[in-house]
Amino acid sequence: MAQLFEQSKKVIEAHLAGTSVRAISGSMIAYEGNVQFKSAGFGGGDGVLAGLKRRATGEKLSLMECGGNGRVFFAVNGQNVTVVNLNNETLQVESQQLLAFAGNLRTDIRFAGVGGASAGQGLFTTTVTGQGQVALLSAGGPLIHLEVSLQYPLIVDPDAFVAARGNLNQSFVTDVSWRTVMGSDAGEAFSLRWDGQGVVLIQPAER
């Protein structure tokens, strides 16, 4: 299985030994060794149903596959990077924040509900399931890991949401009067609420 490493705060390094990784198209910034690149289609799985999902959601998760022997380096617009290890788990990811993934993983698109958003974040979530590693992007600084407990739900700005893992249920909160107080009355008409037990990852900046 290919291995992903945080080469620096803003660059992911993939080690290939007759293996492959998938990454966002155009994110490769350098490579060495005998590495081949080809289109890997779009996230959301394969087949007619996946195509209908992508058309309905407007998903544009264009992927490339990098295979062979060597090292490949990935980055996007100077954003911070984080590697998350999955052990037969499901990670819910905002598709714009997914950089690369390696291992026995599959992607899909999950309908999260109708929230009445103007931007659309949080309505459809890309899921990555299985065993392997996922590299995530975050704007404004490193990812912030927020624990969610059974006693305390977590409310998140959809533009700050990056990923979530664990036994969590997502719903929508339409009382966003706090945005007016903060001078952000334009934009989303809802916030994301997370109940259960797990971890939600957010970025210290809005999309």
PDB file of N, CA, C and O in Angstrom, residues 52 56 66 72 77 85-86 88 90 96 98-99 104 109 117 145 170 172 177 181 189:
ATOM      1  N   LEU A  52     -25.408   9.883 -12.050  1.00  0.00           N
ATOM      2  CA  LEU A  52     -26.596  10.674 -11.743  1.00  0.00           C
ATOM      3  C   LEU A  52     -26.383  11.510 -10.486  1.00  0.00           C
ATOM      4  O   LEU A  52     -26.815  12.656 -10.403  1.00  0.00           O
ATOM      5  N   ALA A  56     -26.605  15.551 -10.342  1.00  0.00           N
ATOM      6  CA  ALA A  56     -27.580  16.195  -9.458  1.00  0.00           C
ATOM      7  C   ALA A  56     -26.914  17.122  -8.447  1.00  0.00           C
ATOM      8  O   ALA A  56     -27.464  18.163  -8.082  1.00  0.00           O
ATOM      9  N   CYS A  66      -1.834   8.098  -9.627  1.00  0.00           N
ATOM     10  CA  CYS A  66      -0.379   8.135  -9.770  1.00  0.00           C
ATOM     11  C   CYS A  66       0.147   6.770  -9.338  1.00  0.00           C
ATOM     12  O   CYS A  66      -0.023   6.380  -8.169  1.00  0.00           O
ATOM     13  N   VAL A  72       5.967  11.197  -5.032  1.00  0.00           N
ATOM     14  CA  VAL A  72       5.161  12.242  -5.663  1.00  0.00           C
ATOM     15  C   VAL A  72       4.781  13.261  -4.590  1.00  0.00           C
ATOM     16  O   VAL A  72       4.449  12.891  -3.455  1.00  0.00           O
ATOM     17  N   ASN A  77      -2.504  25.519  -3.778  1.00  0.00           N
ATOM     18  CA  ASN A  77      -2.638  26.943  -3.421  1.00  0.00           C
ATOM     19  C   ASN A  77      -2.101  27.292  -2.035  1.00  0.00           C
ATOM     20  O   ASN A  77      -2.642  28.148  -1.341  1.00  0.00           O
ATOM     21  N   ASN A  85      -5.559   8.773   9.124  1.00  0.00           N
ATOM     22  CA  ASN A  85      -5.543   7.322   8.940  1.00  0.00           C
ATOM     23  C   ASN A  85      -6.931   6.744   9.195  1.00  0.00           C
ATOM     24  O   ASN A  85      -7.568   7.066  10.203  1.00  0.00           O
ATOM     25  N   LEU A  86      -7.404   5.892   8.285  1.00  0.00           N
ATOM     26  CA  LEU A  86      -8.699   5.235   8.432  1.00  0.00           C
ATOM     27  C   LEU A  86      -8.498   3.739   8.611  1.00  0.00           C
ATOM     28  O   LEU A  86      -7.739   3.113   7.866  1.00  0.00           O
ATOM     29  N   ASN A  88     -10.931   0.884   8.480  1.00  0.00           N
ATOM     30  CA  ASN A  88     -12.288   0.405   8.179  1.00  0.00           C
ATOM     31  C   ASN A  88     -13.333   1.370   8.730  1.00  0.00           C
ATOM     32  O   ASN A  88     -14.298   0.968   9.393  1.00  0.00           O
ATOM     33  N   THR A  90     -15.464   5.386   7.982  1.00  0.00           N
ATOM     34  CA  THR A  90     -15.951   6.305   6.958  1.00  0.00           C
ATOM     35  C   THR A  90     -15.644   7.732   7.381  1.00  0.00           C
ATOM     36  O   THR A  90     -15.931   8.140   8.508  1.00  0.00           O
ATOM     37  N   GLN A  96     -14.049  19.934  -1.679  1.00  0.00           N
ATOM     38  CA  GLN A  96     -13.012  20.916  -1.996  1.00  0.00           C
ATOM     39  C   GLN A  96     -11.779  20.755  -1.113  1.00  0.00           C
ATOM     40  O   GLN A  96     -10.716  21.280  -1.437  1.00  0.00           O
ATOM     41  N   LEU A  98     -10.493  17.725  -0.071  1.00  0.00           N
ATOM     42  CA  LEU A  98      -9.864  16.418  -0.257  1.00  0.00           C
ATOM     43  C   LEU A  98      -8.695  16.562  -1.225  1.00  0.00           C
ATOM     44  O   LEU A  98      -8.864  17.026  -2.349  1.00  0.00           O
ATOM     45  N   LEU A  99      -7.494  16.146  -0.787  1.00  0.00           N
ATOM     46  CA  LEU A  99      -6.302  16.277  -1.621  1.00  0.00           C
ATOM     47  C   LEU A  99      -5.887  14.945  -2.245  1.00  0.00           C
ATOM     48  O   LEU A  99      -5.682  14.852  -3.454  1.00  0.00           O
ATOM     49  N   ASN A 104      -6.987   0.796   0.523  1.00  0.00           N
ATOM     50  CA  ASN A 104      -8.216   0.125   0.084  1.00  0.00           C
ATOM     51  C   ASN A 104      -9.406   1.011   0.450  1.00  0.00           C
ATOM     52  O   ASN A 104     -10.118   0.756   1.422  1.00  0.00           O
ATOM     53  N   ILE A 109     -20.917   9.664  -2.743  1.00  0.00           N
ATOM     54  CA  ILE A 109     -21.537  10.950  -2.438  1.00  0.00           C
ATOM     55  C   ILE A 109     -22.802  10.673  -1.648  1.00  0.00           C
ATOM     56  O   ILE A 109     -23.634   9.873  -2.071  1.00  0.00           O
ATOM     57  N   ALA A 117     -29.195  26.259   1.661  1.00  0.00           N
ATOM     58  CA  ALA A 117     -27.957  27.039   1.588  1.00  0.00           C
ATOM     59  C   ALA A 117     -27.846  27.748   0.255  1.00  0.00           C
ATOM     60  O   ALA A 117     -28.293  27.256  -0.762  1.00  0.00           O
ATOM     61  N   HIS A 145      -9.310  20.132  15.423  1.00  0.00           N
ATOM     62  CA  HIS A 145     -10.035  18.905  15.759  1.00  0.00           C
ATOM     63  C   HIS A 145     -10.973  19.184  16.926  1.00  0.00           C
ATOM     64  O   HIS A 145     -10.514  19.519  18.027  1.00  0.00           O
ATOM     65  N   GLN A 170     -25.669  14.265  11.338  1.00  0.00           N
ATOM     66  CA  GLN A 170     -25.644  15.661  10.897  1.00  0.00           C
ATOM     67  C   GLN A 170     -27.060  16.165  10.657  1.00  0.00           C
ATOM     68  O   GLN A 170     -27.889  15.463  10.067  1.00  0.00           O
ATOM     69  N   PHE A 172     -29.407  20.254  10.357  1.00  0.00           N
ATOM     70  CA  PHE A 172     -29.255  21.659   9.997  1.00  0.00           C
ATOM     71  C   PHE A 172     -29.917  22.554  11.033  1.00  0.00           C
ATOM     72  O   PHE A 172     -30.979  22.236  11.561  1.00  0.00           O
ATOM     73  N   SER A 177     -28.793  33.806  13.567  1.00  0.00           N
ATOM     74  CA  SER A 177     -28.752  35.221  13.939  1.00  0.00           C
ATOM     75  C   SER A 177     -27.357  35.670  14.342  1.00  0.00           C
ATOM     76  O   SER A 177     -27.018  36.851  14.239  1.00  0.00           O
ATOM     77  N   VAL A 181     -24.836  39.318  13.898  1.00  0.00           N
ATOM     78  CA  VAL A 181     -24.071  39.955  14.973  1.00  0.00           C
ATOM     79  C   VAL A 181     -22.609  40.090  14.579  1.00  0.00           C
ATOM     80  O   VAL A 181     -21.952  41.094  14.881  1.00  0.00           O
ATOM     81  N   ALA A 189     -27.752  30.145   4.774  1.00  0.00           N
ATOM     82  CA  ALA A 189     -28.989  30.312   5.534  1.00  0.00           C
ATOM     83  C   ALA A 189     -29.088  29.261   6.631  1.00  0.00           C
ATOM     84  O   ALA A 189     -30.141  29.089   7.215  1.00  0.00           O
TER      85      ALA A 189
END
